[in-house]
Amino acid sequence: MNVLIINGHEYYEHSKGRLNDTMFEALTDFFQPDFSVKTSILKNGFDKEEEQNKVFWADLIIYQTPIYNYSVPALFKKYIDVTHEHGVYFTGGTKEYGIGGGLLGGKRYMFSTTWNAPRQAFHNEDQFFEGKGVDDILFHLHLSHKYAGMTRVDTFSCFDVKKHPDIEQYRKDLADHLRKHVLS
């Protein structure tokens, strides 16, 4: 299996990216002994065609990203806007909008996310997210990949990362998630 791991963190003084980098390294370490791995670190800059070629090469694309204001960092959004190109990742003119024009069929993708929100804020009508889960909030990102014909792997999330971080538990949970949802 060819695995592309993308670090979508964008630096801000209040969000320096140490946890995101740790999780990115955990992903890389998990796959590297047994699989071919390529990586991209968006804050170091990226070339559209090089990134597209990495996606063509990959069987699985994993995005490691913090969630800023209920979405991905602006740089990560730009990456998607630049690389998800008509005629490269998808075609138009299908009978039903968004269905059947994806050119990346057979490829899987996964989001690995870090949230300041606590786990209990999700899937509860009385909490901030009004009963919605992580994937409901990231729905627009899933649509971009569905449009390209890719298949979703269950999202992994770390919660409460600023007030109650538990790095070793996050790493263990990530490995368990990958064994269950990617390798099985």
Tab-separated table of N, CA and C in Angstrom, residues 5-10 17 20-21 24 40-43 62-66:
chain	number	residue	atom	x	y	z
A	5	ILE	N	0.805	11.060	3.535
A	5	ILE	CA	0.400	11.707	4.779
A	5	ILE	C	0.687	13.190	4.641
A	6	ILE	N	-0.359	13.990	4.825
A	6	ILE	CA	-0.266	15.439	4.634
A	6	ILE	C	-0.450	16.134	5.967
A	7	ASN	N	0.508	16.974	6.307
A	7	ASN	CA	0.435	17.783	7.519
A	7	ASN	C	-0.182	19.129	7.142
A	8	GLY	N	-1.432	19.346	7.548
A	8	GLY	CA	-2.172	20.532	7.158
A	8	GLY	C	-2.084	21.693	8.132
A	9	HIS	N	-1.209	21.604	9.133
A	9	HIS	CA	-1.115	22.668	10.136
A	9	HIS	C	-0.627	23.972	9.519
A	10	GLU	N	-1.192	25.060	9.992
A	10	GLU	CA	-0.721	26.404	9.646
A	10	GLU	C	-0.385	27.106	10.952
A	17	GLY	N	1.506	24.095	16.670
A	17	GLY	CA	1.517	22.860	15.911
A	17	GLY	C	2.274	21.697	16.502
A	20	ASN	N	0.024	18.590	16.458
A	20	ASN	CA	-0.193	18.177	15.075
A	20	ASN	C	1.059	17.506	14.508
A	21	ASP	N	2.224	18.076	14.793
A	21	ASP	CA	3.478	17.471	14.335
A	21	ASP	C	3.691	16.097	14.968
A	24	PHE	N	1.384	13.699	13.212
A	24	PHE	CA	1.920	13.477	11.873
A	24	PHE	C	3.070	12.466	11.932
A	40	SER	N	3.785	15.298	2.872
A	40	SER	CA	3.765	16.711	2.493
A	40	SER	C	3.513	17.518	3.749
A	41	ILE	N	4.276	18.577	3.917
A	41	ILE	CA	4.089	19.501	5.034
A	41	ILE	C	3.746	20.843	4.414
A	42	LEU	N	2.465	21.176	4.457
A	42	LEU	CA	1.967	22.315	3.687
A	42	LEU	C	2.607	23.640	4.079
A	43	LYS	N	2.939	23.830	5.360
A	43	LYS	CA	3.525	25.105	5.772
A	43	LYS	C	4.918	25.310	5.177
A	62	ILE	N	-3.879	10.474	3.989
A	62	ILE	CA	-4.275	10.846	5.348
A	62	ILE	C	-3.904	12.297	5.566
A	63	TYR	N	-4.877	13.066	5.998
A	63	TYR	CA	-4.670	14.474	6.321
A	63	TYR	C	-4.615	14.623	7.837
A	64	GLN	N	-3.483	15.064	8.341
A	64	GLN	CA	-3.357	15.389	9.766
A	64	GLN	C	-3.528	16.892	9.894
A	65	THR	N	-4.560	17.313	10.613
A	65	THR	CA	-4.852	18.741	10.656
A	65	THR	C	-5.526	19.164	11.950
A	66	PRO	N	-5.185	20.357	12.414
A	66	PRO	CA	-5.976	20.937	13.487
A	66	PRO	C	-7.269	21.486	12.891
